[in-house]
Amino acid sequence: MDQIRRTLRTDVIQHVAFEHPGVIGDVLQARGHALRVFQAGVDDLSPVVADPADLLLVLGGPIGVYESDVYPWLDAEVAVIAERLRAGGAVIGVCLGAQLIARASGAKVYPGTREIGWAPITPTEAGRASALAALGAADWQVLHWHGDTFDLPEGATLLASTDAVKHQAYAIGDRVLALQFHPEVRAGDIETWLIGHTVELGKAGIDPRTIRARTREIGESVAAAGATMFARWLEQAGL
């Protein structure tokens, strides 16, 4: 009798509704993962530690890791991620998620150069040798949407940079992947970003039509490359 494969589980910490798992969720579900979603600041995160899933996915959001005086639940979220890291669990962090992993690893997170829109990253040698290499199929184009940056955590390997922001992606061993950019976004979801970030776009002097037009040109190919990247990383992590 064939051995029955157990169901894999992923815990998702989500900060705003429109920054959801996207293509990461598609890939995870295709690989047999059941997703358990926690809304940051609303849901109790203790089950993430008490009943750990095979993977923890920490998504983006428009707040700063350092704003715990305004959003006091951030300290508890950092503590949950830190415990996950101490236990050697698998973690993927995207944008704010990458910053939270950095903070949980003892690195500093702080305001940096704002990058919003489609633009390429430059992979390091380590990045080209990693699952990140799949993004080369889309000429290394990704969606940027951040204003903060971070110091590289101790023991982390830098995977990609831009001219303005050196720390765009890093790995900690083969169980932690942190991405400052957004390869998880489906092209068809970009309108929710343009609506949700309308105030930020206005303050930055960015015309939503510019992002919308560029999304029509490359959004599908970037999402496909992102899906391949996440699938390769999960395969390498045994997930």
mmCIF file of C-alpha atoms in Angstrom:
data_model
loop_
_atom_site.group_PDB
_atom_site.id
_atom_site.type_symbol
_atom_site.label_atom_id
_atom_site.label_comp_id
_atom_site.label_asym_id
_atom_site.label_seq_id
_atom_site.Cartn_x
_atom_site.Cartn_y
_atom_site.Cartn_z
ATOM 1 C CA MET A 1 0.000 0.000 0.000
ATOM 2 C CA ASP A 2 1.347 3.421 -0.939
ATOM 3 C CA GLN A 3 2.243 5.609 2.005
ATOM 4 C CA ILE A 4 -0.253 8.415 2.434
ATOM 5 C CA ARG A 5 1.499 11.765 2.224
ATOM 6 C CA ARG A 6 0.645 14.038 5.131
ATOM 7 C CA THR A 7 -0.891 17.431 4.469
ATOM 8 C CA LEU A 8 1.616 20.248 4.697
ATOM 9 C CA ARG A 9 0.587 23.469 6.429
ATOM 10 C CA THR A 10 1.556 27.096 5.998
ATOM 11 C CA ASP A 11 0.790 29.836 8.504
ATOM 12 C CA VAL A 12 0.293 33.233 6.876
ATOM 13 C CA ILE A 13 0.585 36.525 8.749
ATOM 14 C CA GLN A 14 -1.234 39.169 6.690
ATOM 15 C CA HIS A 15 -1.224 42.903 7.460
ATOM 16 C CA VAL A 16 -3.623 44.336 4.859
ATOM 17 C CA ALA A 17 -6.210 42.505 2.783
ATOM 18 C CA PHE A 18 -4.859 43.335 -0.671
ATOM 19 C CA GLU A 19 -1.311 42.199 0.185
ATOM 20 C CA HIS A 20 -2.277 38.543 0.240
ATOM 21 C CA PRO A 21 -0.203 35.431 -0.669
ATOM 22 C CA GLY A 22 -0.900 35.803 -4.402
ATOM 23 C CA VAL A 23 1.253 33.477 -6.470
ATOM 24 C CA ILE A 24 2.944 32.136 -3.331
ATOM 25 C CA GLY A 25 -0.442 30.850 -2.203
ATOM 26 C CA ASP A 26 -1.073 29.373 -5.640
ATOM 27 C CA VAL A 27 2.229 27.495 -5.533
ATOM 28 C CA LEU A 28 1.728 26.343 -1.949
ATOM 29 C CA GLN A 29 -1.739 24.983 -2.630
ATOM 30 C CA ALA A 30 -0.511 23.237 -5.779
ATOM 31 C CA ARG A 31 2.095 21.537 -3.584
ATOM 32 C CA GLY A 32 -0.566 20.368 -1.140
ATOM 33 C CA HIS A 33 -0.251 23.021 1.571
ATOM 34 C CA ALA A 34 -3.243 24.051 3.655
ATOM 35 C CA LEU A 35 -3.087 27.756 4.519
ATOM 36 C CA ARG A 36 -3.998 29.126 7.943
ATOM 37 C CA VAL A 37 -4.256 32.932 7.754
ATOM 38 C CA PHE A 38 -3.746 35.264 10.719
ATOM 39 C CA GLN A 39 -4.626 38.954 10.515
ATOM 40 C CA ALA A 40 -1.864 40.900 12.256
ATOM 41 C CA GLY A 41 -3.112 43.155 15.022
ATOM 42 C CA VAL A 42 -6.421 41.291 15.170
ATOM 43 C CA ASP A 43 -5.782 37.569 15.582
ATOM 44 C CA ASP A 44 -3.944 35.835 18.393
ATOM 45 C CA LEU A 45 -0.591 34.691 16.976
ATOM 46 C CA SER A 46 0.219 32.247 19.775
ATOM 47 C CA PRO A 47 -0.878 29.213 17.667
ATOM 48 C CA VAL A 48 1.958 30.026 15.253
ATOM 49 C CA VAL A 49 4.347 29.062 18.052
ATOM 50 C CA ALA A 50 2.237 26.520 19.946
ATOM 51 C CA ASP A 51 1.190 24.582 16.841
ATOM 52 C CA PRO A 52 3.831 25.434 14.243
ATOM 53 C CA ALA A 53 3.158 24.843 10.576
ATOM 54 C CA ASP A 54 5.713 23.580 8.069
ATOM 55 C CA LEU A 55 6.181 27.115 6.741
ATOM 56 C CA LEU A 56 5.578 30.616 8.085
ATOM 57 C CA LEU A 57 4.802 33.257 5.447
ATOM 58 C CA VAL A 58 4.939 36.886 6.610
ATOM 59 C CA LEU A 59 3.491 39.371 4.126
ATOM 60 C CA GLY A 60 3.804 43.093 3.486
ATOM 61 C CA GLY A 61 2.072 46.182 4.786
ATOM 62 C CA PRO A 62 2.351 49.986 4.864
ATOM 63 C CA ILE A 63 3.640 50.401 8.430
ATOM 64 C CA GLY A 64 7.171 50.419 9.839
ATOM 65 C CA VAL A 65 8.634 47.698 12.039
ATOM 66 C CA TYR A 66 9.897 50.458 14.346
ATOM 67 C CA GLU A 67 6.388 51.892 14.948
ATOM 68 C CA SER A 68 5.514 49.691 17.920
ATOM 69 C CA ASP A 69 4.568 52.767 19.933
ATOM 70 C CA VAL A 70 1.700 53.297 17.474
ATOM 71 C CA TYR A 71 1.078 49.612 16.680
ATOM 72 C CA PRO A 72 1.990 47.823 19.946
ATOM 73 C CA TRP A 73 1.136 44.356 18.590
ATOM 74 C CA LEU A 74 4.254 44.568 16.387
ATOM 75 C CA ASP A 75 6.445 43.550 19.341
ATOM 76 C CA ALA A 76 4.451 40.343 19.785
ATOM 77 C CA GLU A 77 4.714 39.593 16.068
ATOM 78 C CA VAL A 78 8.479 40.098 16.130
ATOM 79 C CA ALA A 79 8.678 37.757 19.126
ATOM 80 C CA VAL A 80 6.705 35.072 17.256
ATOM 81 C CA ILE A 81 9.044 35.328 14.268
ATOM 82 C CA ALA A 82 12.111 35.287 16.519
ATOM 83 C CA GLU A 83 10.904 32.081 18.162
ATOM 84 C CA ARG A 84 10.334 30.558 14.736
ATOM 85 C CA LEU A 85 13.883 31.446 13.724
ATOM 86 C CA ARG A 86 15.333 30.030 16.964
ATOM 87 C CA ALA A 87 13.482 26.770 16.297
ATOM 88 C CA GLY A 88 14.968 26.531 12.812
ATOM 89 C CA GLY A 89 11.581 26.697 11.093
ATOM 90 C CA ALA A 90 11.100 27.635 7.453
ATOM 91 C CA VAL A 91 10.109 31.268 6.872
ATOM 92 C CA ILE A 92 9.402 33.443 3.833
ATOM 93 C CA GLY A 93 9.101 37.185 4.369
ATOM 94 C CA VAL A 94 7.925 39.722 1.783
ATOM 95 C CA CYS A 95 8.597 43.476 2.144
ATOM 96 C CA LEU A 96 7.405 44.247 5.700
ATOM 97 C CA GLY A 97 7.823 40.515 6.294
ATOM 98 C CA ALA A 98 11.492 40.719 5.295
ATOM 99 C CA GLN A 99 11.931 43.700 7.609
ATOM 100 C CA LEU A 100 10.263 41.841 10.479
ATOM 101 C CA ILE A 101 12.611 38.882 9.964
ATOM 102 C CA ALA A 102 15.558 41.290 10.052
ATOM 103 C CA ARG A 103 14.285 42.850 13.284
ATOM 104 C CA ALA A 104 13.625 39.426 14.817
ATOM 105 C CA SER A 105 17.203 38.485 13.900
ATOM 106 C CA GLY A 106 18.575 41.479 15.803
ATOM 107 C CA ALA A 107 19.186 43.752 12.793
ATOM 108 C CA LYS A 108 18.152 47.396 12.562
ATOM 109 C CA VAL A 109 15.177 48.481 10.404
ATOM 110 C CA TYR A 110 14.818 52.152 9.473
ATOM 111 C CA PRO A 111 13.480 54.592 6.834
ATOM 112 C CA GLY A 112 15.315 54.366 3.520
ATOM 113 C CA THR A 113 14.908 55.315 -0.124
ATOM 114 C CA ARG A 114 11.335 54.978 -1.366
ATOM 115 C CA GLU A 115 10.923 52.678 -4.354
ATOM 116 C CA ILE A 116 7.472 52.225 -5.912
ATOM 117 C CA GLY A 117 6.790 50.604 -9.270
ATOM 118 C CA TRP A 118 8.285 48.084 -11.649
ATOM 119 C CA ALA A 119 12.091 48.067 -11.822
ATOM 120 C CA PRO A 120 14.866 45.476 -11.988
ATOM 121 C CA ILE A 121 16.961 44.086 -9.193
ATOM 122 C CA THR A 122 20.602 43.099 -9.564
ATOM 123 C CA PRO A 123 21.329 39.624 -8.198
ATOM 124 C CA THR A 124 24.521 38.852 -6.348
ATOM 125 C CA GLU A 125 26.563 35.790 -7.251
ATOM 126 C CA ALA A 126 24.786 33.951 -4.445
ATOM 127 C CA GLY A 127 21.446 35.154 -5.790
ATOM 128 C CA ARG A 128 22.181 33.761 -9.248
ATOM 129 C CA ALA A 129 22.989 30.415 -7.635
ATOM 130 C CA SER A 130 19.744 30.398 -5.638
ATOM 131 C CA ALA A 131 16.059 29.957 -6.446
ATOM 132 C CA LEU A 132 16.048 33.701 -7.146
ATOM 133 C CA ALA A 133 17.643 32.889 -10.503
ATOM 134 C CA ALA A 134 14.144 32.129 -11.814
ATOM 135 C CA LEU A 135 13.483 35.885 -11.876
ATOM 136 C CA GLY A 136 16.011 36.149 -14.682
ATOM 137 C CA ALA A 137 13.296 34.840 -17.007
ATOM 138 C CA ALA A 138 11.556 38.209 -16.505
ATOM 139 C CA ASP A 139 14.795 40.200 -16.909
ATOM 140 C CA TRP A 140 14.955 40.557 -13.119
ATOM 141 C CA GLN A 141 11.972 42.927 -13.141
ATOM 142 C CA VAL A 142 9.945 43.035 -9.913
ATOM 143 C CA LEU A 143 7.346 45.231 -8.235
ATOM 144 C CA HIS A 144 8.828 47.520 -5.590
ATOM 145 C CA TRP A 145 6.646 49.160 -2.949
ATOM 146 C CA HIS A 146 8.605 50.199 0.122
ATOM 147 C CA GLY A 147 10.123 53.123 1.964
ATOM 148 C CA ASP A 148 12.060 51.322 4.691
ATOM 149 C CA THR A 149 15.237 49.288 4.617
ATOM 150 C CA PHE A 150 17.307 47.229 7.054
ATOM 151 C CA ASP A 151 20.769 46.092 7.970
ATOM 152 C CA LEU A 152 21.633 42.604 6.827
ATOM 153 C CA PRO A 153 21.116 40.162 9.723
ATOM 154 C CA GLU A 154 24.171 38.412 11.099
ATOM 155 C CA GLY A 155 24.834 35.225 9.159
ATOM 156 C CA ALA A 156 22.541 36.226 6.273
ATOM 157 C CA THR A 157 23.547 35.997 2.615
ATOM 158 C CA LEU A 158 22.703 38.948 0.365
ATOM 159 C CA LEU A 159 20.895 37.790 -2.792
ATOM 160 C CA ALA A 160 19.975 40.996 -4.637
ATOM 161 C CA SER A 161 20.274 44.789 -4.629
ATOM 162 C CA THR A 162 19.232 47.917 -6.510
ATOM 163 C CA ASP A 163 21.294 51.067 -6.970
ATOM 164 C CA ALA A 164 19.199 52.856 -4.357
ATOM 165 C CA VAL A 165 18.680 50.036 -1.847
ATOM 166 C CA LYS A 166 21.447 47.526 -1.283
ATOM 167 C CA HIS A 167 19.508 44.969 0.774
ATOM 168 C CA GLN A 168 16.729 43.753 -1.527
ATOM 169 C CA ALA A 169 16.784 40.029 -0.784
ATOM 170 C CA TYR A 170 18.616 37.744 1.603
ATOM 171 C CA ALA A 171 18.684 34.192 2.849
ATOM 172 C CA ILE A 172 19.511 32.780 6.250
ATOM 173 C CA GLY A 173 20.680 29.252 5.580
ATOM 174 C CA ASP A 174 18.321 27.259 3.391
ATOM 175 C CA ARG A 175 15.228 27.768 5.566
ATOM 176 C CA VAL A 176 14.691 31.541 5.477
ATOM 177 C CA LEU A 177 14.026 33.662 2.386
ATOM 178 C CA ALA A 178 13.423 37.407 2.759
ATOM 179 C CA LEU A 179 12.413 39.661 -0.139
ATOM 180 C CA GLN A 180 12.057 43.432 0.015
ATOM 181 C CA PHE A 181 10.145 43.457 -3.296
ATOM 182 C CA HIS A 182 6.877 41.785 -4.351
ATOM 183 C CA PRO A 183 7.191 38.826 -6.765
ATOM 184 C CA GLU A 184 3.964 37.422 -5.314
ATOM 185 C CA VAL A 185 1.644 39.964 -6.941
ATOM 186 C CA ARG A 186 -0.689 38.719 -9.673
ATOM 187 C CA ALA A 187 -1.061 41.155 -12.560
ATOM 188 C CA GLY A 188 -4.832 41.076 -12.169
ATOM 189 C CA ASP A 189 -4.570 42.263 -8.562
ATOM 190 C CA ILE A 190 -2.649 45.480 -9.247
ATOM 191 C CA GLU A 191 -5.786 47.635 -9.112
ATOM 192 C CA THR A 192 -6.288 46.742 -5.447
ATOM 193 C CA TRP A 193 -2.763 48.058 -4.784
ATOM 194 C CA LEU A 194 -3.434 51.277 -6.664
ATOM 195 C CA ILE A 195 -6.620 51.804 -4.649
ATOM 196 C CA GLY A 196 -5.169 50.745 -1.308
ATOM 197 C CA HIS A 197 -2.046 52.894 -1.671
ATOM 198 C CA THR A 198 -3.691 55.925 -3.279
ATOM 199 C CA VAL A 199 -2.547 58.306 -0.514
ATOM 200 C CA GLU A 200 1.047 57.063 -0.673
ATOM 201 C CA LEU A 201 1.073 57.338 -4.474
ATOM 202 C CA GLY A 202 -0.228 60.883 -4.272
ATOM 203 C CA LYS A 203 2.379 61.922 -1.711
ATOM 204 C CA ALA A 204 5.122 60.364 -3.836
ATOM 205 C CA GLY A 205 3.875 62.106 -6.985
ATOM 206 C CA ILE A 206 3.372 58.792 -8.812
ATOM 207 C CA ASP A 207 0.603 58.486 -11.395
ATOM 208 C CA PRO A 208 -1.244 55.162 -10.928
ATOM 209 C CA ARG A 209 -1.704 54.981 -14.695
ATOM 210 C CA THR A 210 2.046 54.549 -15.120
ATOM 211 C CA ILE A 211 2.104 51.473 -12.876
ATOM 212 C CA ARG A 212 -1.081 50.117 -14.466
ATOM 213 C CA ALA A 213 0.359 50.415 -17.971
ATOM 214 C CA ARG A 214 3.645 48.755 -17.027
ATOM 215 C CA THR A 215 1.728 45.969 -15.297
ATOM 216 C CA ARG A 216 -0.050 45.222 -18.565
ATOM 217 C CA GLU A 217 3.332 44.889 -20.246
ATOM 218 C CA ILE A 218 5.242 42.701 -17.793
ATOM 219 C CA GLY A 219 2.989 41.765 -14.877
ATOM 220 C CA GLU A 220 2.133 38.276 -16.117
ATOM 221 C CA SER A 221 5.721 37.337 -16.943
ATOM 222 C CA VAL A 222 6.986 38.579 -13.564
ATOM 223 C CA ALA A 223 4.276 36.638 -11.724
ATOM 224 C CA ALA A 224 5.183 33.482 -13.668
ATOM 225 C CA ALA A 225 8.862 33.937 -12.817
ATOM 226 C CA GLY A 226 7.927 34.536 -9.183
ATOM 227 C CA ALA A 227 5.889 31.347 -9.088
ATOM 228 C CA THR A 228 8.854 29.380 -10.459
ATOM 229 C CA MET A 229 11.160 30.961 -7.887
ATOM 230 C CA PHE A 230 8.916 30.095 -4.957
ATOM 231 C CA ALA A 231 8.384 26.544 -6.244
ATOM 232 C CA ARG A 232 12.156 26.015 -6.527
ATOM 233 C CA TRP A 233 12.779 27.390 -3.042
ATOM 234 C CA LEU A 234 10.073 25.191 -1.532
ATOM 235 C CA GLU A 235 11.481 22.164 -3.322
ATOM 236 C CA GLN A 236 14.963 22.892 -1.987
ATOM 237 C CA ALA A 237 13.530 23.369 1.512
ATOM 238 C CA GLY A 238 11.719 20.041 1.307
ATOM 239 C CA LEU A 239 8.299 21.691 1.354
#
